Short mmCIF file of C-alpha atoms in Angstrom, two decimals:
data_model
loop_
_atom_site.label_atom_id
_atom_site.label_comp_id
_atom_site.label_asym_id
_atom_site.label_seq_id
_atom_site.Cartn_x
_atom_site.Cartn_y
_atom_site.Cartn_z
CA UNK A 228 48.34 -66.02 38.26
CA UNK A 229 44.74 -64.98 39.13
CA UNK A 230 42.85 -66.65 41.80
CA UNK A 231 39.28 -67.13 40.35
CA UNK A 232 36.40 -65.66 42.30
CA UNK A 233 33.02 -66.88 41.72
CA UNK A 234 29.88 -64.75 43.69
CA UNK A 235 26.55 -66.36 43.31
CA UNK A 236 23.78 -63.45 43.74
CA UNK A 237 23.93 -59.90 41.70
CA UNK A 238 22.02 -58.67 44.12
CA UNK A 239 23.71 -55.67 46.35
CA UNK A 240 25.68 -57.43 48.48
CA UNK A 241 27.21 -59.68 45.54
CA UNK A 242 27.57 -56.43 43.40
CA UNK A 243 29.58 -54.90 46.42
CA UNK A 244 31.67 -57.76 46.52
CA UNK A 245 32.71 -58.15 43.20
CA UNK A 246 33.02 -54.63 42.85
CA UNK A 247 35.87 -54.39 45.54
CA UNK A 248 37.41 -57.52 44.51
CA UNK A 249 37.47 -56.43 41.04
CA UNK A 250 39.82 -53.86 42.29
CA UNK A 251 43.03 -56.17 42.76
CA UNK A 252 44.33 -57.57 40.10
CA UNK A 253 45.11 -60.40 41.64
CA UNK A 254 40.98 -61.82 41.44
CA UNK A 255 39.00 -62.54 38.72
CA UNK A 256 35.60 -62.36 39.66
CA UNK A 257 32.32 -63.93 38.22
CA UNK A 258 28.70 -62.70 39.40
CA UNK A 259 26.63 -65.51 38.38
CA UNK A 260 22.61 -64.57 38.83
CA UNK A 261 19.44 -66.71 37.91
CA UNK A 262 17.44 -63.92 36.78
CA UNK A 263 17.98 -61.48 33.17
CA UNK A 264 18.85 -58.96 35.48
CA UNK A 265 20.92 -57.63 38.48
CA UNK A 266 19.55 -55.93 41.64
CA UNK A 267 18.03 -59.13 43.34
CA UNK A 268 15.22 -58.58 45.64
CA UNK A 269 16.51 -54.94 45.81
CA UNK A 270 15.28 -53.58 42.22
CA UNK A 271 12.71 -51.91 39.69
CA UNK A 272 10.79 -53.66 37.34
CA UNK A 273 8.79 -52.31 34.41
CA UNK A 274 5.69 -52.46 34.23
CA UNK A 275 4.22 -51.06 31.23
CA UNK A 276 4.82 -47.70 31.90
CA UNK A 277 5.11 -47.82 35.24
CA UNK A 278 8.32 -49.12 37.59
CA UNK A 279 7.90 -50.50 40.82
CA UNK A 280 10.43 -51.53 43.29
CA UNK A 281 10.36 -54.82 44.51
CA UNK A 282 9.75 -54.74 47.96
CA UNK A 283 9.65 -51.38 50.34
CA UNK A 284 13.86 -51.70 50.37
CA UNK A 285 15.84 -48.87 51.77
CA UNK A 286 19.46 -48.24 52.33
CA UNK A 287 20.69 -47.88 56.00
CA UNK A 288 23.46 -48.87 58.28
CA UNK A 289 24.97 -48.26 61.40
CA UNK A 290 28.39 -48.74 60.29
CA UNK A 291 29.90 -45.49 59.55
CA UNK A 292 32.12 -47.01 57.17
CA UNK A 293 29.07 -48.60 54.88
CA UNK A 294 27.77 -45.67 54.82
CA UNK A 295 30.36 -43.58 53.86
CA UNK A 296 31.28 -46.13 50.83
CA UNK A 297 27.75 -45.55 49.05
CA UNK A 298 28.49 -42.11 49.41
CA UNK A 299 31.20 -42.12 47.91
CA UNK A 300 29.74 -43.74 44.71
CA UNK A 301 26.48 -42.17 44.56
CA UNK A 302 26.68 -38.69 46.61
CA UNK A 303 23.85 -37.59 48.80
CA UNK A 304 20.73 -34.96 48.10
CA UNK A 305 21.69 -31.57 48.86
CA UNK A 306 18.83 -29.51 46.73
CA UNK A 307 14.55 -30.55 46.97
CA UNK A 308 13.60 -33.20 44.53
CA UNK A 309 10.88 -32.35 42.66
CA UNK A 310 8.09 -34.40 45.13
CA UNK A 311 9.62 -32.49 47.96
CA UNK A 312 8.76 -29.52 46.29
CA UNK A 313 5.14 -30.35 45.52
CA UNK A 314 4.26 -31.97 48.80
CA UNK A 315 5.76 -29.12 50.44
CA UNK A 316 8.09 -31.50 52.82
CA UNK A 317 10.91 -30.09 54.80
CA UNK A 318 13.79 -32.16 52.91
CA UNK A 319 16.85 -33.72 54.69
CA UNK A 320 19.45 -31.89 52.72
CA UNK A 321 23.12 -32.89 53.11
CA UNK A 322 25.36 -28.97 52.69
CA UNK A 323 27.20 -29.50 49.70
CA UNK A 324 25.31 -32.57 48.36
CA UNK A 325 23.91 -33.16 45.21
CA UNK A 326 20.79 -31.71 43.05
CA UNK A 327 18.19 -34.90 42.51
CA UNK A 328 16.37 -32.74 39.47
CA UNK A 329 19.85 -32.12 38.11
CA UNK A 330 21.98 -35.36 38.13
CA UNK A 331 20.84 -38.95 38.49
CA UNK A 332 23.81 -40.88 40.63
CA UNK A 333 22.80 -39.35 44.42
CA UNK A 334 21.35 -41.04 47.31
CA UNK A 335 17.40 -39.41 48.43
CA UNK A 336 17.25 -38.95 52.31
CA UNK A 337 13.45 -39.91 53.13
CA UNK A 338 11.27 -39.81 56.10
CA UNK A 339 10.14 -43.48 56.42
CA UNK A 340 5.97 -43.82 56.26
CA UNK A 341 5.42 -47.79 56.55
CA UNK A 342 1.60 -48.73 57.02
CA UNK A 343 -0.47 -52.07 57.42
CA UNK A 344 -4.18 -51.45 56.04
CA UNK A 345 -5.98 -53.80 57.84
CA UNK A 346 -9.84 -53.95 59.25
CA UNK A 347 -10.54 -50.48 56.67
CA UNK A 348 -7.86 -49.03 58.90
CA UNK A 349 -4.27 -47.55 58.33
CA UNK A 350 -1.36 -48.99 61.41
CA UNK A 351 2.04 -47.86 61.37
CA UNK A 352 4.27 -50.72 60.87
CA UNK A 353 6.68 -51.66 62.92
CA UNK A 354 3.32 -51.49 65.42
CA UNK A 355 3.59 -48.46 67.62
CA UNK A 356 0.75 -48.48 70.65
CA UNK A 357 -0.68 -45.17 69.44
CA UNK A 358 -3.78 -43.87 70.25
CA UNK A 359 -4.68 -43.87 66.84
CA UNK A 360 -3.85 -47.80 66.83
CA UNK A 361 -5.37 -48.58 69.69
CA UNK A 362 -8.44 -46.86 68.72
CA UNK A 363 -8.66 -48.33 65.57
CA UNK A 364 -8.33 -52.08 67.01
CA UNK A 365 -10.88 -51.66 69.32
CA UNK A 366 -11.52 -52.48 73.01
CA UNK A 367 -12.84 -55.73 72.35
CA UNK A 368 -9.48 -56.68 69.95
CA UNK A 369 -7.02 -54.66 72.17
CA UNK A 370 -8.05 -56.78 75.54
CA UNK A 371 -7.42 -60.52 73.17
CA UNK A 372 -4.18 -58.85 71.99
CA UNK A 373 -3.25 -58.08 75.07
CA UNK A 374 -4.47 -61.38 76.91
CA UNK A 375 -1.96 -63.33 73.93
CA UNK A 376 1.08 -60.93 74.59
CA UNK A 377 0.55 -62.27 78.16
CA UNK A 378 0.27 -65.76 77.58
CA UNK A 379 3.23 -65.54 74.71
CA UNK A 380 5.24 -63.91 77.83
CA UNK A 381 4.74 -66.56 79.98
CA UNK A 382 5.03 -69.40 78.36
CA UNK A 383 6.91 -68.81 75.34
CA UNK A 384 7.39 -71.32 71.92
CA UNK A 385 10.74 -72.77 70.92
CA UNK A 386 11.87 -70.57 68.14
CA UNK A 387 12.31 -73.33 65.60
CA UNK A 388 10.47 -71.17 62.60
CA UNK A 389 9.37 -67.65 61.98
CA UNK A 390 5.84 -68.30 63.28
CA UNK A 391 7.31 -68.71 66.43
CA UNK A 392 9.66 -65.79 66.30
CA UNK A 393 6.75 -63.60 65.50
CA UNK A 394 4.13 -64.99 68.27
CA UNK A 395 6.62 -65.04 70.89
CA UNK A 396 6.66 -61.10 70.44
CA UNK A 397 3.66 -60.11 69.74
CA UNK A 398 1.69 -62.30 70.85
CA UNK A 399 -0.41 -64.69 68.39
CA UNK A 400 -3.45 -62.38 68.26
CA UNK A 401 -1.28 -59.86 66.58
CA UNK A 402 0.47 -62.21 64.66
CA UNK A 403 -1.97 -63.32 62.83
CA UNK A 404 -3.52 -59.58 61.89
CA UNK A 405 -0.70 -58.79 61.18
CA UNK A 406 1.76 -61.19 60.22
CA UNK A 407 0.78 -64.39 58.91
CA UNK A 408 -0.42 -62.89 55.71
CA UNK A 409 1.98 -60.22 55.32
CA UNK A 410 4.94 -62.49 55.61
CA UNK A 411 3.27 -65.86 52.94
CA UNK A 412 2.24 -63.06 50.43
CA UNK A 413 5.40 -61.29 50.53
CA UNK A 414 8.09 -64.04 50.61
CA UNK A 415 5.93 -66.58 48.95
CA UNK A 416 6.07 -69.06 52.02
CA UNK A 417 4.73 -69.55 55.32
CA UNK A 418 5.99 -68.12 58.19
CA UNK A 419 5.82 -71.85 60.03
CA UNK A 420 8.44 -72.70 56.84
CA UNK A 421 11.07 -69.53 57.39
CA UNK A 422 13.75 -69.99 59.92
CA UNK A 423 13.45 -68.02 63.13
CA UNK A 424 17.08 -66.68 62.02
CA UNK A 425 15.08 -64.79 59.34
CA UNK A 426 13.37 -63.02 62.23
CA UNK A 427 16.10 -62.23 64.34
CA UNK A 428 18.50 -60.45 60.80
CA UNK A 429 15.66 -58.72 59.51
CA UNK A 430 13.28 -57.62 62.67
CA UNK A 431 16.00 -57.71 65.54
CA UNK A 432 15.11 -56.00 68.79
CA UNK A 433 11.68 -55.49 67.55
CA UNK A 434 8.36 -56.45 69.67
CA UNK A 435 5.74 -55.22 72.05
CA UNK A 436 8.03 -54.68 74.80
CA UNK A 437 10.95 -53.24 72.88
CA UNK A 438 8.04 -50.64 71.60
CA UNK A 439 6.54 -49.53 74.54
CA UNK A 440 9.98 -48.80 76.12
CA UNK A 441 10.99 -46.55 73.10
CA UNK A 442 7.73 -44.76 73.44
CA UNK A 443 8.30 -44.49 77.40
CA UNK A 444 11.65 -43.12 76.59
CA UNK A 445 10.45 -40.32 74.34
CA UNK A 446 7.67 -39.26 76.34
CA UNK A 447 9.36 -38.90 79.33
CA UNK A 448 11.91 -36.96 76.84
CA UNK A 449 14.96 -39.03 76.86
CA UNK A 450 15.98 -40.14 73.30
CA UNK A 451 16.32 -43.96 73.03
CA UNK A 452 20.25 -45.08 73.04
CA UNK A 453 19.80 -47.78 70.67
CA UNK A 454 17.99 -47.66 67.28
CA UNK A 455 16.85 -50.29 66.10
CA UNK A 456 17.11 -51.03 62.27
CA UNK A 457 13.37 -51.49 62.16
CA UNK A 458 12.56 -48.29 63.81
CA UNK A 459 14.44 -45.97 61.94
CA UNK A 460 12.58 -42.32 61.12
CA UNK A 461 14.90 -41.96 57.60
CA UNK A 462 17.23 -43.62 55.32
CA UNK A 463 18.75 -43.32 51.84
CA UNK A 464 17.17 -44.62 48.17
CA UNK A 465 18.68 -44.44 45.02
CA UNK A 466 17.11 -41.71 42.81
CA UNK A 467 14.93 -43.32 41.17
CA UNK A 468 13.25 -40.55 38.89
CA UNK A 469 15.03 -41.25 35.71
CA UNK A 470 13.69 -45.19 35.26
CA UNK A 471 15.25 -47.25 37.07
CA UNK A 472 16.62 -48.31 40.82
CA UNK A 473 18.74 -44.82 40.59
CA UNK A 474 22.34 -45.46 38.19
CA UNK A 475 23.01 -48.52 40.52
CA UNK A 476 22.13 -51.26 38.22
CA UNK A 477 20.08 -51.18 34.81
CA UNK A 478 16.01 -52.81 35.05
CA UNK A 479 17.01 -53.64 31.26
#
């Protein structure tokens, strides 16, 4: 007799699931999904003729293991894609892996480029204390940041929502460049309404302090021990150059 599995979600992580489950006989497994299509927050829509992924998403883990399971599905770029070639870019190749302009079901390895334009100006996001950055906030902006990061330090808010998450790290100076917005246009709610728990999953070790000590580390030439998930230089994206988010799941 079949024990009857039901997943609620066809986003990745519900997909994964029922995907392994659907391995034993012994499950029967249902993917139910509000939407007309699978992917979640994690796919391409069409847009006349043009697809856009919904939200910046990227594939990356530190578990070996996870990893090596969407390679096994998908295989890994081992050839230029055709961008690569026209922006002239030093690829990540993987010996052995696949060729993107050849075959659809491969993972791309990309150098991550996240910006804020704010103020008629470009910052990298997650915030890096650049000269570039500081330059383009200004004396005048860089001394009330600064002054709010210090008063955030010493006399920190209860982390009962996101707002408070976000303030107690940067500071609320830079959380409200920076932040506020970002987070109600994105997510469709204020940051005042998302748990702090939201914070800690998706942003982790991230914040003014936890920057400046990767920066010390690298300029003093001693690679940071611990990576964290927001600060990654690469990860992995489905090839997405045949219509879709890569052979994953359909847009249609």
């Amino acid at each position: 007799m079949q024990t009857k599995v039901v997943i609620i979600g066809a986003g990745p992580a519900g997909l994964t699931a029922a995907y392994e489950l659907s391995k034993n006989p012994q499950y029967r497994v249902h993917v139910v999904e509000a939407d007309s299509v699978a992917g979640g927050i994690s796919r391409t829509v069409a847009v006349g003729k043009n697809r856009m992924d919904l939200g910046g998403h990227r594939f990356f883990s530190k578990e070996v293991r996870v990893q090596k399971w969407w390679f096994s599905l998908f295989g890994v770029q081992g050839k230029p894609s055709l961008d690569d070639k026209l922006l002239g870019r030093n690829s990540v190749l993987v010996s052995g892996g696949k060729d993107p302009e050849a075959e659809d079901h491969l993972f791309l390895i990309r150098n991550r480029i996240s910006r804020i334009f704010y103020n008629n100006h470009f910052f990298d996001y997650p915030l890096s204390p650049s000269f570039s950055a500081l330059r383009n906030l200004g004396f005048c902006t860089l001394v009330a940041a600064g002054c709010s990061y210090v008063k955030a330090c010493l006399f920190p808010l209860p982390e009962t929502s996101l707002e408070n998450f976000y303030i107690n790290r940067f500071g609320r100076k830079l959380y409200a460049m920076f932040f506020e917005g970002y987070t109600e246009k994105l997510w469709g709610r204020h940051p005042r309404e998302i748990a702090a728990d939201w914070g800690k999953q998706r942003v982790k070790g991230v914040s003014v302090s936890a920057l400046m000590k990767d920066i010390f580390q690298r300029v003093i030439g001693r690679k940071p021990k611990k990576v964290e998930t927001s600060l990654i230089a690469s990860f992995i994206i489905p090839n997405t150059v045949r219509g879709n988010y890569g052979p994953m799941w359909p847009t249609k």
